[in-house]
Each structure stands twice: as structure tokens, then as C-alpha cells.
Short mmCIF file of C-alpha atoms in Angstrom, two decimals:
data_model
loop_
_atom_site.label_atom_id
_atom_site.label_comp_id
_atom_site.label_asym_id
_atom_site.label_seq_id
_atom_site.Cartn_x
_atom_site.Cartn_y
_atom_site.Cartn_z
CA MET C 62 -6.38 139.48 37.86
CA ASP C 63 -8.35 140.34 34.74
CA GLY C 64 -12.09 139.75 34.76
CA THR C 65 -11.71 136.97 32.21
CA VAL C 66 -9.30 134.10 31.84
CA ASP C 67 -7.27 133.65 28.66
CA GLY C 68 -9.29 131.67 26.18
CA VAL C 69 -12.39 131.67 28.36
CA GLU C 70 -15.26 134.01 27.67
CA GLU C 71 -17.89 135.20 30.07
CA GLY C 72 -20.34 132.51 28.98
CA SER C 73 -17.85 129.63 29.25
CA THR C 74 -18.89 126.71 31.37
CA ARG C 75 -17.44 124.00 33.54
CA GLY C 76 -19.01 121.62 36.04
CA PHE C 77 -22.55 122.75 36.80
CA PHE C 78 -22.40 126.07 34.92
CA ARG C 79 -24.12 126.33 31.55
CA THR C 80 -23.82 128.68 28.57
CA ASP C 81 -26.84 130.92 27.99
CA ALA C 82 -28.95 130.03 24.96
CA SER C 83 -28.25 133.46 23.46
CA LEU C 84 -24.51 132.73 23.42
CA SER C 85 -24.69 129.20 22.06
CA GLY C 86 -25.46 130.24 18.49
CA GLY C 87 -28.12 127.53 18.12
CA ASP C 88 -31.83 127.69 17.64
CA GLU C 89 -33.60 128.67 20.85
CA ASN C 90 -36.37 126.10 20.53
CA ARG C 91 -33.90 123.37 19.73
CA ASP C 92 -31.82 124.28 22.83
CA THR C 93 -34.96 124.23 24.96
CA ASP C 94 -35.98 120.81 23.69
CA HIS C 95 -32.44 119.52 24.24
CA SER C 96 -32.30 120.83 27.81
CA GLN C 97 -35.68 119.23 28.54
CA ARG C 98 -34.48 115.88 27.21
CA THR C 99 -31.26 116.21 29.22
CA HIS C 100 -33.28 116.92 32.36
CA GLU C 101 -35.37 113.83 31.75
CA GLN C 102 -32.24 111.74 31.31
CA HIS C 103 -30.58 113.14 34.43
CA PRO C 104 -33.37 113.90 36.94
CA ASP C 105 -30.87 114.13 39.82
CA ASP C 106 -28.67 116.78 38.17
CA GLU C 107 -28.25 120.05 40.03
CA ARG C 108 -29.84 123.20 38.67
CA SER C 109 -27.52 125.07 36.30
CA LEU C 110 -26.81 128.78 36.70
CA PRO C 111 -24.72 131.16 34.58
CA LEU C 112 -21.40 132.16 36.12
CA ARG C 113 -22.24 135.86 35.90
CA ASP C 114 -24.91 135.39 38.60
CA PHE C 115 -22.07 134.87 41.09
CA TYR C 116 -19.88 137.80 40.04
CA ALA C 117 -20.87 139.87 43.09
CA TYR C 118 -19.40 137.17 45.35
CA ILE C 119 -16.25 136.08 43.48
CA ARG C 120 -14.86 139.32 41.98
CA CYS C 121 -12.69 141.97 43.60
CA ALA C 122 -14.23 145.45 43.83
CA LEU C 123 -10.81 147.08 43.30
CA CYS C 124 -9.65 145.37 40.08
CA ASN C 125 -12.99 143.88 38.89
CA GLY C 126 -11.18 140.57 38.35
CA PHE C 127 -11.82 137.23 39.99
CA PHE C 128 -10.30 136.87 43.46
CA ILE C 129 -6.63 135.91 43.54
CA ASP C 130 -5.30 135.23 47.07
CA ALA C 131 -8.68 136.24 48.50
CA THR C 132 -8.09 138.35 51.62
CA THR C 133 -10.78 139.52 54.06
CA ILE C 134 -10.81 142.59 56.31
CA THR C 135 -11.63 141.31 59.80
CA GLU C 136 -13.41 144.50 60.88
CA CYS C 137 -16.11 144.44 58.18
CA LEU C 138 -15.69 141.05 56.42
CA HIS C 139 -15.26 142.54 52.95
CA THR C 140 -12.95 140.55 50.65
CA PHE C 141 -10.46 141.62 47.94
CA CYS C 142 -7.44 140.26 46.09
CA LYS C 143 -4.46 140.34 48.42
CA SER C 144 -2.31 142.49 46.13
CA CYS C 145 -5.22 144.91 45.57
CA ILE C 146 -5.99 145.52 49.25
CA VAL C 147 -2.29 145.77 50.18
CA LYS C 148 -1.77 148.48 47.52
CA HIS C 149 -4.93 150.25 48.71
CA PHE C 150 -3.63 150.37 52.30
CA PHE C 151 -0.50 152.19 51.11
CA TYR C 152 -2.56 155.39 50.91
CA SER C 153 -5.71 154.70 52.93
CA ASN C 154 -6.70 152.99 56.19
CA ARG C 155 -10.38 152.59 55.23
CA CYS C 156 -12.24 149.70 53.62
CA PRO C 157 -12.81 150.40 49.89
CA ASN C 158 -16.38 149.10 50.14
CA CYS C 159 -17.85 150.53 53.35
CA SER C 160 -15.23 153.17 54.29
CA ILE C 161 -14.93 151.88 57.87
CA VAL C 162 -11.59 152.69 59.53
CA VAL C 163 -9.81 149.33 59.51
CA HIS C 164 -6.95 150.42 61.82
CA GLN C 165 -5.71 153.87 62.71
CA THR C 166 -2.05 153.18 61.92
CA GLN C 167 -1.59 149.53 60.78
CA PRO C 168 -4.51 148.32 58.63
CA MET C 169 -2.40 145.34 57.50
CA TYR C 170 -2.92 143.86 60.97
CA SER C 171 -6.64 143.48 60.24
CA ILE C 172 -6.59 141.33 57.10
CA ARG C 173 -6.67 137.55 56.88
CA PRO C 174 -6.45 135.10 53.93
CA ASP C 175 -9.76 133.49 52.98
CA ARG C 176 -8.61 130.10 51.68
CA GLN C 177 -12.10 128.60 51.55
CA LEU C 178 -13.41 131.39 49.30
CA GLN C 179 -10.33 131.16 47.07
CA ASP C 180 -10.85 127.41 46.63
CA ILE C 181 -14.45 128.07 45.62
CA VAL C 182 -13.39 130.67 43.04
CA PHE C 183 -10.81 128.33 41.52
CA LYS C 184 -13.43 125.58 41.23
CA MET C 185 -16.05 127.88 39.68
CA VAL C 186 -13.92 129.72 37.10
CA PRO C 187 -12.50 127.50 34.34
CA TYR C 188 -8.69 127.39 34.17
CA LEU C 189 -8.22 130.39 36.50
CA GLU C 190 -5.92 128.51 38.88
CA GLU C 191 -3.80 127.09 36.02
CA ASP C 192 -3.54 130.53 34.41
CA GLU C 193 -2.45 132.17 37.67
CA ARG C 194 0.19 129.49 38.28
CA SER C 195 1.53 130.10 34.78
CA ARG C 196 1.77 133.84 35.44
CA ILE C 197 3.62 133.31 38.73
CA TYR C 198 5.98 130.79 37.11
CA ALA C 199 6.75 133.20 34.24
CA PHE C 200 7.30 136.10 36.68
CA TYR C 201 10.03 134.26 38.60
CA LYS C 202 11.64 132.75 35.52
CA GLN C 203 11.92 136.09 33.70
CA ARG C 204 13.76 137.57 36.69
CA GLY C 205 16.05 134.59 37.24
CA LEU C 206 14.57 133.87 40.66
CA ASP C 207 13.87 130.52 42.28
CA VAL C 208 10.27 129.45 41.72
CA PRO C 209 8.44 128.84 45.04
CA LYS C 210 7.71 125.17 45.69
CA PRO C 211 3.88 125.46 45.58
CA VAL C 212 4.17 126.87 42.04
CA ALA C 213 5.18 124.08 39.67
CA SER C 214 5.94 124.34 35.98
CA PRO C 215 2.82 124.89 33.86
CA ALA C 216 3.78 121.75 31.95
CA THR C 217 2.78 119.69 34.98
CA TYR C 218 -0.78 121.09 34.79
CA PRO C 219 -2.18 119.91 31.43
CA VAL C 220 -5.38 121.66 30.40
CA LYS C 221 -8.11 119.17 29.69
CA PRO C 222 -11.50 119.97 28.14
CA PRO C 223 -14.39 119.78 30.61
CA GLN C 224 -16.19 116.46 30.65
CA ARG C 225 -19.67 115.76 31.83
CA GLN C 226 -19.98 112.91 34.28
CA LYS C 227 -22.94 111.39 35.95
CA LYS C 228 -23.41 112.32 39.55
CA ASP C 229 -22.95 108.79 40.86
CA MET C 230 -19.64 108.43 38.98
CA LEU C 231 -17.97 111.48 40.54
CA PRO C 232 -15.38 110.68 43.22
CA GLN C 233 -16.37 111.61 46.74
CA SER C 234 -14.49 114.67 47.92
CA VAL C 235 -12.67 114.64 51.24
CA PHE C 236 -13.53 117.75 53.24
CA THR C 237 -11.05 118.72 55.92
CA ILE C 238 -11.61 121.54 58.38
CA PRO C 239 -8.61 123.90 58.63
CA SER C 240 -6.89 123.69 62.02
CA GLU C 241 -7.30 127.43 62.64
CA LEU C 242 -11.11 127.06 62.68
CA ASP C 243 -11.20 125.50 66.13
CA VAL C 244 -14.47 126.85 67.60
CA SER C 245 -17.98 125.77 66.53
CA LEU C 246 -20.74 128.27 67.27
CA MET C 247 -24.48 127.91 67.65
CA LEU C 248 -26.13 131.33 67.34
CA GLU C 249 -29.58 131.40 68.93
CA PHE C 250 -31.85 134.40 68.26
CA VAL C 251 -33.84 135.29 71.41
CA GLY C 252 -35.86 138.26 70.22
CA VAL C 253 -36.02 141.89 69.23
CA GLU C 254 -36.92 145.04 71.13
CA GLU C 255 -40.12 146.82 70.10
CA GLY C 256 -39.43 149.50 67.54
CA ILE C 257 -36.87 147.57 65.49
CA GLU C 258 -38.09 146.53 62.06
CA ASN C 259 -36.80 145.58 58.61
CA TYR C 260 -34.33 142.84 59.45
CA LYS C 261 -33.75 139.47 57.82
CA PRO C 262 -33.81 136.21 59.78
CA LEU C 263 -30.49 134.49 60.39
CA GLU C 264 -30.78 131.52 58.04
CA ARG C 265 -27.74 129.59 59.27
CA LYS C 266 -27.05 129.55 62.97
CA TYR C 267 -24.10 127.11 62.89
CA VAL C 268 -20.70 128.71 62.23
CA ARG C 269 -17.13 127.44 62.58
CA VAL C 270 -14.56 130.14 63.33
CA SER C 271 -11.14 130.74 64.81
CA GLY C 272 -10.85 130.94 68.56
CA GLU C 273 -8.99 134.22 68.06
CA ALA C 274 -12.18 135.82 66.69
CA THR C 275 -13.87 138.19 69.12
CA VAL C 276 -17.47 138.86 70.09
CA ARG C 277 -17.17 141.95 67.88
CA HIS C 278 -16.60 139.68 64.86
CA VAL C 279 -19.69 137.66 65.78
CA GLU C 280 -21.70 140.89 65.95
CA LEU C 281 -20.40 141.98 62.52
CA PHE C 282 -21.34 138.60 61.09
CA ILE C 283 -24.87 138.87 62.49
CA ARG C 284 -25.24 142.45 61.24
CA ARG C 285 -24.18 141.49 57.74
CA LYS C 286 -26.38 138.40 57.48
CA MET C 287 -29.46 140.07 58.98
CA GLU C 288 -28.85 143.39 57.15
CA LEU C 289 -29.23 145.44 60.33
CA SER C 290 -29.20 149.23 60.42
CA GLN C 291 -26.65 151.21 62.44
CA ASN C 292 -29.26 152.34 64.97
CA CYS C 293 -29.73 148.74 66.09
CA LYS C 294 -27.52 147.17 68.79
CA VAL C 295 -26.66 143.47 69.02
CA ASP C 296 -26.32 142.04 72.53
CA VAL C 297 -24.50 138.68 72.69
CA VAL C 298 -25.01 136.52 75.79
CA CYS C 299 -23.39 133.26 76.91
CA GLY C 300 -25.27 131.64 79.77
CA ASP C 301 -26.22 134.53 82.07
CA HIS C 302 -23.30 136.74 81.06
CA LEU C 303 -23.47 139.65 78.63
CA LEU C 304 -20.26 139.42 76.63
CA GLU C 305 -17.90 142.30 75.91
CA GLN C 306 -16.96 142.99 72.29
CA CYS C 307 -13.24 142.61 72.99
CA GLN C 308 -13.54 139.07 74.40
CA SER C 309 -12.15 136.31 72.18
CA LEU C 310 -14.23 133.18 71.66
CA ARG C 311 -11.45 131.03 73.11
CA GLU C 312 -11.55 133.19 76.25
CA VAL C 313 -15.33 132.74 76.45
CA CYS C 314 -14.93 128.95 76.15
CA ASN C 315 -12.30 128.85 78.87
CA THR C 316 -14.25 131.15 81.19
CA MET C 317 -17.70 129.58 80.82
CA GLY C 318 -16.50 125.97 80.71
CA LYS C 319 -18.63 122.98 79.69
CA ASN C 320 -21.85 124.70 80.77
CA ALA C 321 -21.63 126.89 77.66
CA LEU C 322 -21.28 123.92 75.29
CA GLN C 323 -23.96 121.86 73.60
CA ASP C 324 -22.81 118.86 71.54
CA GLY C 325 -19.34 120.39 71.45
CA MET C 326 -20.59 123.77 70.18
CA LEU C 327 -20.35 127.10 71.99
CA VAL C 328 -23.91 128.39 72.38
CA LEU C 329 -24.33 132.16 72.08
CA HIS C 330 -27.71 133.85 72.41
CA PHE C 331 -28.21 137.24 70.81
CA GLY C 332 -30.95 139.84 70.72
CA LEU C 333 -31.58 143.10 68.91
CA VAL C 334 -32.07 146.19 71.10
CA LEU C 335 -32.19 149.93 70.67
CA PRO C 336 -29.14 151.85 71.93
CA ALA C 337 -29.49 153.50 75.33
CA GLN C 338 -30.48 157.15 75.16
#
């Protein structure tokens, strides 16, 4: 869980990431001319960004390494390596980032694996997945234990140098939605009470979540995306009913029926109000 992968430096690249000109060792003007020519040759290429620009989203705040077994706290949606957050909960029941009380007695009950984020990290960081598999394989072999089936011998994962391919030659990926994400949400913003300022608009109103998620989780999601202050309250409404924070989304679907659905999505309206005095 180190911040770098063996043999890969901070400026290393793969896919759409590019080494900074200062790290390439070449002449700056020559690199600029080359990048301009490359852009002319590949006008449809995506914009390249250095990997370090994404560190805030793909590194664990506890070990400062890239996420391994990314695990999210359901109460505040902060993510850490699984081993890091489990060790942290041995002596604390608070989130390391925001200090919210995760659970009074059993904080382990309030963490969930974030497989989508972990897949993104493995695709962004060169050779991280192969390196982690090698570490796990060596750990079990050194102790004479049976290697778990998902972890194969490192020999079956040959390391190949990155190759640049044209966009139209890349194979089309098959995206499958995990079975646990069984509820599609449409979050409609209805307005804000006078006196509330300094909030960001909700850029994406379509979300797919687990039916076990509660209205409280929806509120936390809205608070995080809109960067709301603590003195602002989020009211979530389905139809004509003000929802309770403890209600699960599956319960809301079953209670409200088809009237709450639009194109197969559960429609929730929310507004920002000041707390009652």
C-alpha cells in the first residue's frame, strides 16, 4: 500500500496519462512541438492529465498509498484501504477524515467495499493490481497456506509495456451493473429557503444505489456534492410524502408503488431549508 508501485515513478504513464515535460528529460520546445503534431494526428484523442491530479481521489488518507480493497464508511462516504480502516477501528469509532461517530459500539457494521472505485484505481495506476496480486501470493506461499482462488500465480500475469492504440481500434468494454445496485434514483432539486447561500448545484441527478440504502444516505450524498453547511437541512420528498431518514429506498419503492417511478427510476424531490428554531 505504498504511494508508488515498484518500478513505477510518480510521473509514469499508461493509457491516457502523460509524463510532465519537466520529467521527460527532453527539450521543452521540442516536446511542445511533438505534442502539437500528435494532437493534429489524433484530433479525437482525450485530453491527457498527470496522475498526480487525481491523488486526492485514489489515495488512502491513513497510509497515503493508492487504495487497496477500497472500503467506504456508509455514514459519511469517506473511503480508505480496507486494512487501514479496520486497524483504525480497533481503537476509534470515528471517521479519520471528518471525525463523525460511525457507530457507538460496532463501527465495522458501517463499512462497505467500493468495487467500482477499486476498479478505477487499478486501471489508472500502472501495474498496481499485478503488484498487489504478487504480494498476496508471496504472503500465502511464505506461510505454507493455500493461495485463495482469485489470486493466481504472478507468472500468469505477464507485465507488458504500455502501447498506444488509436481510439477506434480499442475493444469495446462491456459494462455490467452490480446486482446489489438495484435502485435507480432521479434527484430533483425544488428550491432553497431564503437565507441559505453558498451551495453548489447538483451536477448529476441520476444515481444508482442499493435498495438497502436509506434516505439518510441520500441526504449525505446531496450534502457532499452540494458542499452544504451543517446549519442547512435537507428535506427529501417522494410524491406528497416527506420521507424519514431511517426509511430504506426499497421500502419507499414498495410503499409508494408505480406512482413514484418515472421511466423505471425512483423520483425524489429535495429542498434546502433552515432548521426549525
